[in-house]
Coordinates of C-alpha atoms and ligand atoms in Angstrom, one line a residue:
X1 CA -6.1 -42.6 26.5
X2 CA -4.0 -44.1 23.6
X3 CA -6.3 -46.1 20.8
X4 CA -4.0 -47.4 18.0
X5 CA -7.5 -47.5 15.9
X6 CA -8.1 -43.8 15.9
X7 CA -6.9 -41.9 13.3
X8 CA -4.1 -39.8 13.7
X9 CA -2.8 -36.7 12.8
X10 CA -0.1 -33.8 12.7
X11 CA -0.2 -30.4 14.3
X12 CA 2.3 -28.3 12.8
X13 CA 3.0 -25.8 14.5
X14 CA 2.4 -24.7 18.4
X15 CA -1.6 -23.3 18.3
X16 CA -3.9 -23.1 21.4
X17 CA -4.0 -26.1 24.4
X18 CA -7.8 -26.1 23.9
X19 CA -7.7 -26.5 20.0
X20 CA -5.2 -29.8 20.2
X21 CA -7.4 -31.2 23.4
X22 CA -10.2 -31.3 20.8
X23 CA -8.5 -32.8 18.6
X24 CA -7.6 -35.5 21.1
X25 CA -10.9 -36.1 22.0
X26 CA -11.0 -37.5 18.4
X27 CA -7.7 -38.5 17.3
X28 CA -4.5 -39.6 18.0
X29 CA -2.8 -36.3 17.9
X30 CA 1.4 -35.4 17.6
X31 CA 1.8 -31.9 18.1
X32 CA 4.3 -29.4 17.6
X33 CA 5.3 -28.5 20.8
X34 CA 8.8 -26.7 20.0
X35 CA 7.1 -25.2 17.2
X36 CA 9.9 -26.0 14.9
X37 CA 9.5 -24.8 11.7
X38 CA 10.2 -28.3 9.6
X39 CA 12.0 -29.1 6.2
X40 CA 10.2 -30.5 3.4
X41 CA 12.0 -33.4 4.8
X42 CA 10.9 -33.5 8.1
X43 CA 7.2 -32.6 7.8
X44 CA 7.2 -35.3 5.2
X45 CA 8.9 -37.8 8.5
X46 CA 6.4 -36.3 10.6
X47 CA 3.5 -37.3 8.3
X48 CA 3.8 -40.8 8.1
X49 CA 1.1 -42.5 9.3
X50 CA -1.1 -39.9 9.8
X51 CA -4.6 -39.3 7.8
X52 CA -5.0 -35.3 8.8
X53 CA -2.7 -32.5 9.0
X54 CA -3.4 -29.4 10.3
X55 CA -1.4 -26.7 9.2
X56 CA -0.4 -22.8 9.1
X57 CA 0.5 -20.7 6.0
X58 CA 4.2 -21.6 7.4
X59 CA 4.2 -25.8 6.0
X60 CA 4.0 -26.5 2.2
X61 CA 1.6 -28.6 1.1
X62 CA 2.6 -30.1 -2.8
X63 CA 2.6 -33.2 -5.2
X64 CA 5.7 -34.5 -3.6
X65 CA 4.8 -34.1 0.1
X66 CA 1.6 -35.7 -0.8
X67 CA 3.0 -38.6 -2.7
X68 CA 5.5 -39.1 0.3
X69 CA 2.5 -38.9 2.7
X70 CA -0.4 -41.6 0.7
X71 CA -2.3 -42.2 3.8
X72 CA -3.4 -38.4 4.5
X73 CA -6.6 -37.5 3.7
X74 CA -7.4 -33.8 4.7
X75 CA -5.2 -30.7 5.4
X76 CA -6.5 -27.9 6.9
X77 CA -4.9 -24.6 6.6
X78 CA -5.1 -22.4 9.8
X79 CA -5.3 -18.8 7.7
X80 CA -7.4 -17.9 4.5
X81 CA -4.8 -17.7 2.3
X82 CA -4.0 -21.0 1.0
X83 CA -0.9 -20.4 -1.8
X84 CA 1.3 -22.7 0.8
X85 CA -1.0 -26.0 -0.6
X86 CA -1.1 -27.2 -4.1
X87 CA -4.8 -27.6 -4.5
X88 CA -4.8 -29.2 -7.6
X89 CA -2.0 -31.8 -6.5
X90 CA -4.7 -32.2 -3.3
X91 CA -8.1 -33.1 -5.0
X92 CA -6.1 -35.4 -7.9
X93 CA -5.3 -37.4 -4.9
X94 CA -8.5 -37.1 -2.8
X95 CA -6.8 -34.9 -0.2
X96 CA -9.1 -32.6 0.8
X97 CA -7.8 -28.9 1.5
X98 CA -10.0 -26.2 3.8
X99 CA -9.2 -22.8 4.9
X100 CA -10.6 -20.5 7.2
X101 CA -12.5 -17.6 5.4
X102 CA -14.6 -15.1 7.2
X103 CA -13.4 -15.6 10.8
X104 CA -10.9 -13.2 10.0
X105 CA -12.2 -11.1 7.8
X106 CA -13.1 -7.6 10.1
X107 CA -9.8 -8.1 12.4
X108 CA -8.0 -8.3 9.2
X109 CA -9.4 -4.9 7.7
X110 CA -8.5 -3.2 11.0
X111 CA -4.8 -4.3 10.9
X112 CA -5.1 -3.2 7.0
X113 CA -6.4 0.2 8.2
X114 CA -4.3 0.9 10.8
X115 CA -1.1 0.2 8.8
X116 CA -2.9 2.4 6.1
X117 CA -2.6 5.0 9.0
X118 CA 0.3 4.0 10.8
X119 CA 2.4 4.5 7.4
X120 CA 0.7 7.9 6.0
X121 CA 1.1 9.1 9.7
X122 CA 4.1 8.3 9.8
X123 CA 4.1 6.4 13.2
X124 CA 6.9 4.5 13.5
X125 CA 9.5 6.6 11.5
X126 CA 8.4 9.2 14.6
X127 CA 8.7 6.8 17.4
X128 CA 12.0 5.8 16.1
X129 CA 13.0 8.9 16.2
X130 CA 12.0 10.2 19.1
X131 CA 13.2 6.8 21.2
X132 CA 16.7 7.8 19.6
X133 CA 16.4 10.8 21.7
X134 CA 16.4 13.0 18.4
X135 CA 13.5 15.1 19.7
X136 CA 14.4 18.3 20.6
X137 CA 11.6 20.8 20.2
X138 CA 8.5 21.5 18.3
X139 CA 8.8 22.1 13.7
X140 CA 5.4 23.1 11.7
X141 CA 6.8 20.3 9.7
X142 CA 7.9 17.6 11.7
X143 CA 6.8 14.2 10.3
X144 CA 4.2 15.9 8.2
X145 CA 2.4 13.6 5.5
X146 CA -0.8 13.0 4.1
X147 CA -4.2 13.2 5.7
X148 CA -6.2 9.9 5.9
X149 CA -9.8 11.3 6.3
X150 CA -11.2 12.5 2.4
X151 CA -8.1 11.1 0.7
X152 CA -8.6 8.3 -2.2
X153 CA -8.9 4.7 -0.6
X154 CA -7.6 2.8 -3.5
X155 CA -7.9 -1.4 -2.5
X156 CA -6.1 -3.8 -5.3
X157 CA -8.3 -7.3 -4.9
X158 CA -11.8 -7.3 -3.8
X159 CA -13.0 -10.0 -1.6
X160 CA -14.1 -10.2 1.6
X161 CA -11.2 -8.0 3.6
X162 CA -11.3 -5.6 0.3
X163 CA -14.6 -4.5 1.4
X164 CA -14.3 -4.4 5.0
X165 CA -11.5 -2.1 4.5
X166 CA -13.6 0.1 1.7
X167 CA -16.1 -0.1 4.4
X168 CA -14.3 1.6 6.8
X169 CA -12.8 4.2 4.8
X170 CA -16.1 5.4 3.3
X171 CA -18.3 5.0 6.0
X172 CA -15.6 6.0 8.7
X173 CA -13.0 8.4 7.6
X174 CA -15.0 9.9 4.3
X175 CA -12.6 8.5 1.8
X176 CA -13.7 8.2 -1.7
X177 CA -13.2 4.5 -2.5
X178 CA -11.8 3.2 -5.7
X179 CA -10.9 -0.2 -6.7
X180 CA -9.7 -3.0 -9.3
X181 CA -10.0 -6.4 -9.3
X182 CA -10.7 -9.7 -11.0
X183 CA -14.5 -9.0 -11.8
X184 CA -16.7 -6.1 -10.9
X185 CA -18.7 -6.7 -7.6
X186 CA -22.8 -6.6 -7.9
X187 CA -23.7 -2.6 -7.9
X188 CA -25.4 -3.4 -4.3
X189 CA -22.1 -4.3 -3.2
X190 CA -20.5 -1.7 -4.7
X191 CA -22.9 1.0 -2.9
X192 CA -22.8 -0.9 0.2
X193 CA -18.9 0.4 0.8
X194 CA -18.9 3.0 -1.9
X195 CA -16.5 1.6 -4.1
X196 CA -16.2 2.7 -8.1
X197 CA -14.1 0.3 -9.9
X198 CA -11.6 1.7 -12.2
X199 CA -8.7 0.1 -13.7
X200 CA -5.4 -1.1 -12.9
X201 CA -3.5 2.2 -14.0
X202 CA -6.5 4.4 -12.8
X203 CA -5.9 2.5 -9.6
X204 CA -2.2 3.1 -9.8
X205 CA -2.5 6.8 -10.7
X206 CA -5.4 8.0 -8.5
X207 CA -5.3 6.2 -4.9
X208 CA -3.9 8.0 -2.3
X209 CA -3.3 4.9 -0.1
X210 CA -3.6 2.1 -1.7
X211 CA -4.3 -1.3 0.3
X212 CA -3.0 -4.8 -1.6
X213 CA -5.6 -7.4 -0.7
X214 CA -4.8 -9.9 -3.6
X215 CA -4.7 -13.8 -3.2
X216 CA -1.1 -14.4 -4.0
X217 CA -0.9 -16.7 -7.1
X218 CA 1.2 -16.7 -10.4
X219 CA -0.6 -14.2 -11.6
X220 CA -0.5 -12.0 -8.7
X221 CA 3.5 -12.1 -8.7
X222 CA 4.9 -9.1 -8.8
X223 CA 1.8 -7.4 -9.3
X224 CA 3.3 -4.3 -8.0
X225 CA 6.9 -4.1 -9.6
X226 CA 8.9 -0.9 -10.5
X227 CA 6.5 0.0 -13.4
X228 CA 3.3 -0.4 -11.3
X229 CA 5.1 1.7 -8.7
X230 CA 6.0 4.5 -11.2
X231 CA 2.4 5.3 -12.1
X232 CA 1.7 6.1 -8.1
X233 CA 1.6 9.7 -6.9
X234 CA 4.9 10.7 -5.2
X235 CA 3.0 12.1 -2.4
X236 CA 1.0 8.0 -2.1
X237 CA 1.1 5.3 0.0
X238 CA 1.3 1.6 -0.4
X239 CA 0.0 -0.7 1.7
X240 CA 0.4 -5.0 1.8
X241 CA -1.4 -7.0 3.9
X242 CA -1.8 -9.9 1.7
X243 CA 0.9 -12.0 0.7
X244 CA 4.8 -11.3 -0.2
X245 CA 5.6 -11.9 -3.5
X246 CA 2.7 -9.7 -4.5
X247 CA 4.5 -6.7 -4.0
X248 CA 8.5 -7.0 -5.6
X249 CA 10.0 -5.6 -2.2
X250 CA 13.2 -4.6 -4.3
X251 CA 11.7 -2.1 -6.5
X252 CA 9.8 -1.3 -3.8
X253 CA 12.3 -0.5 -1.5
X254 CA 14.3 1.6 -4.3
X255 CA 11.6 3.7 -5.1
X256 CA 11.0 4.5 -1.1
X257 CA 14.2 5.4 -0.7
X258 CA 14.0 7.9 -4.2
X259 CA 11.0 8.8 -2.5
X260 CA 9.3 8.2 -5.8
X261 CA 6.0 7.2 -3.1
X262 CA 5.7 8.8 0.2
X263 CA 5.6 5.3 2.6
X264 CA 4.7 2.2 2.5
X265 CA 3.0 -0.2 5.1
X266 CA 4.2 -4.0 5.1
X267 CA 2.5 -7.1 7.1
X268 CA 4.0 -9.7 4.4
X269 CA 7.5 -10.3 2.6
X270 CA 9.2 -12.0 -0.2
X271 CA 10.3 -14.5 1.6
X272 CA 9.3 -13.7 5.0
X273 CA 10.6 -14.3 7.6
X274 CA 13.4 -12.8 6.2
X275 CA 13.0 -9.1 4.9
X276 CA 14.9 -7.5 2.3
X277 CA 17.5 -5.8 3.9
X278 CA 17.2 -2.3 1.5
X279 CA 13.7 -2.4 3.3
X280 CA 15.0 -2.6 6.6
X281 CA 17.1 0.5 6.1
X282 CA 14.7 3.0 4.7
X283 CA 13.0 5.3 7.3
X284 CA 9.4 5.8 5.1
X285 CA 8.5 1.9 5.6
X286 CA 6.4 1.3 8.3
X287 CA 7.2 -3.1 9.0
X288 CA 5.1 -5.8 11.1
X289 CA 5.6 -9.7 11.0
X290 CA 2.6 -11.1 9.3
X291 CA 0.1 -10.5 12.5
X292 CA -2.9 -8.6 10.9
X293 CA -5.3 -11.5 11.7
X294 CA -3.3 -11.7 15.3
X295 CA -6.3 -10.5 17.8
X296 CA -7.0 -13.4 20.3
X297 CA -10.4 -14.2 19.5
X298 CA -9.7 -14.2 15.5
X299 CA -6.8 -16.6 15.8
X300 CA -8.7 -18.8 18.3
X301 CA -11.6 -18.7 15.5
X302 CA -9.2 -19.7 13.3
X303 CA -7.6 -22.6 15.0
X304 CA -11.1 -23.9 15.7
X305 CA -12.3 -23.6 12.5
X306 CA -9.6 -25.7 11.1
X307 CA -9.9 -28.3 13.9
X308 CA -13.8 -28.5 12.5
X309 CA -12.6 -29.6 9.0
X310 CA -10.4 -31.8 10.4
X311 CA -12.6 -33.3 12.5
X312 CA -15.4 -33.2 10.2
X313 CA -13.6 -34.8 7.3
X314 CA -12.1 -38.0 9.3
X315 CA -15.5 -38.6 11.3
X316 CA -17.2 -38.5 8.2
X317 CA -19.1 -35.6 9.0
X318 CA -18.9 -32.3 6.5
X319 CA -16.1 -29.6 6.7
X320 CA -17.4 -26.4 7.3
X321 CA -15.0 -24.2 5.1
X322 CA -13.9 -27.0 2.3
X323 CA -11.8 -25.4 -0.9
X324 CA -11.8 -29.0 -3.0
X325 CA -15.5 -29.9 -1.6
X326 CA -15.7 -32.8 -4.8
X327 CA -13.3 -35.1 -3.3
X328 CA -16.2 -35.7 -0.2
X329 CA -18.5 -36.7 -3.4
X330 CA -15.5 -38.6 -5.6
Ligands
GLV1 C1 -2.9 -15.0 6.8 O1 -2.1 -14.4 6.1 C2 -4.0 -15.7 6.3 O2 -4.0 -16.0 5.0 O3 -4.9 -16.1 7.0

């Protein structure tokens, strides 16, 4: 039933028929149903009016949408990666921002893995091959590559996924675990997935597969570029499931076709959707659109856990995964 006096809000994009009917239960709610992806433009026409927006990694959330958009008072990001909201631009204008940590966090590392394998395998340059009816018979050295099991796990950023994925690599496949990042974990932690920290260039020059698990942030721009890449073994691969932008896709795409690394494994792009198209013609690149969260329970999770901090922040209740908590207490 329609009640002017209930707040409303936005649904970006399409998400689950159970997630929106609890949001109706609360609010007055204008969904996505086409799931267009909108302009700056037309998200900003879309907000108008509305208190809460709930969002996907997809909409931008910055100082002009907001000042376009007074009356909204919570956004709530469907993923754990929240570079697609300016956070700072959210808590100067009491907006509060929330994201959904943790839910993800094992269905994440097993899309990590699995690409990890997929690309020192070399699945997909195989399939490809053999659906192009190029199989003929049997070669000691057909698609040949590195082993997985006992080879150095290297993982670049170590939070939460980081060390699910050192977890299963040293407690599954017997990989020596190496990593780098921001700060040094607690030693505990550290035994827990038997991880050494080393630095960047050790990183660089000793993994065998190295995973990028970065947030994606100024500083993490370009983190891997043609230098970074140069300090790799040739026989290494290079694995990003964390954000485009982290890896520079054009070096990167150079030095797989010099074969200056052995493969590379790609959930997220510079740009994405739209891929660099000297990606899209090497064969060592093994490519997926930005699904590693994608298994039906984890992206239900998700969706609910964002509906919670909506819900939470316009009842007046307290959101459950809050990134700018002091604007509740402002
Ligand atoms: C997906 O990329 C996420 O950040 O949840």
């Amino acid at each position: 039933m329609s009640d002017s006096n209930r707040p409303r809000v936005l649904v970006a994009r399409r998400v689950f028929d159970s997630v929106v009917q609890r949001l109706a239960a609360h609010f007055e709610v204008e969904a996505n149903d086409e799931d267009t992806v909108w302009s700056k433009a037309e998200l900003i026409a879309r907000l108008q009016g509305k208190s809460g927006a709930f969002i996907t990694g997809s909409e931008r959330i910055d100082a002009e949408v907001l000042d376009a958009c007074p009356q909204l008072k919570a956004v709530c990001n469907m993923a754990v990666g929240y570079n697609n909201i300016d956070l700072a631009a959210c808590t100067a204008r009491g907006v509060l921002a929330s994201n959904t940590p943790d839910v993800l966090t094992e269905t994440t590392a097993d899309f990590g893995f699995a690409l990890m394998m997929a690309t020192a395998r070399r699945l997909a340059e195989s399939e490809h091959f053999l659906r192009r009816g190029e199989w003929s018979k049997w070669a000691y050295d057909m698609f040949i590559g590195p082993d997985v099991h006992g080879a150095t796990l290297g993982i670049l950023g170590m939070g939460r996924i980081g060390r699910a994925i050192a977890r299963r690599g040293h407690l599954g496949f017997g990989m020596p675990v190496i990593y780098h990042n921001r700060s040094r974990l607690a030693p505990e932690l550290e035994a827990e997935v038997g991880a050494s920290y080393v630095s960047k260039d050790e990183l660089l020059a000793q993994s065998d597969h190295l995973v990028i698990v970065l947030p994606y942030s100024p500083e993490s721009h370009h983190a891997i570029g043609a230098a970074e890449l140069g300090r790799m073994k040739s026989s290494a691969t290079l694995t990003n499931i964390a954000r485009g932008g982290i890896v520079d896709d054009a070096a990167l795409a150079q030095a797989l076709a010099e074969r200056r690394i052995a493969a590379a494994g790609l959930d997220v792009f510079e740009g994405e959707p739209k891929v660099h198209p000297a990606l899209l013609s090497v064969p060592n690149v093994v490519l997926t659109p930005h699904i590693a969260s994608a298994s039906v329970r984890t992206r239900l999770a998700m969706a609910d856990l964002a509906a919670d901090n909506l819900i939470a922040v316009l009842t007046g209740g307290s959101p459950p995964t809050p990134l700018n908590p002091q604007v509740l207490s402002g």
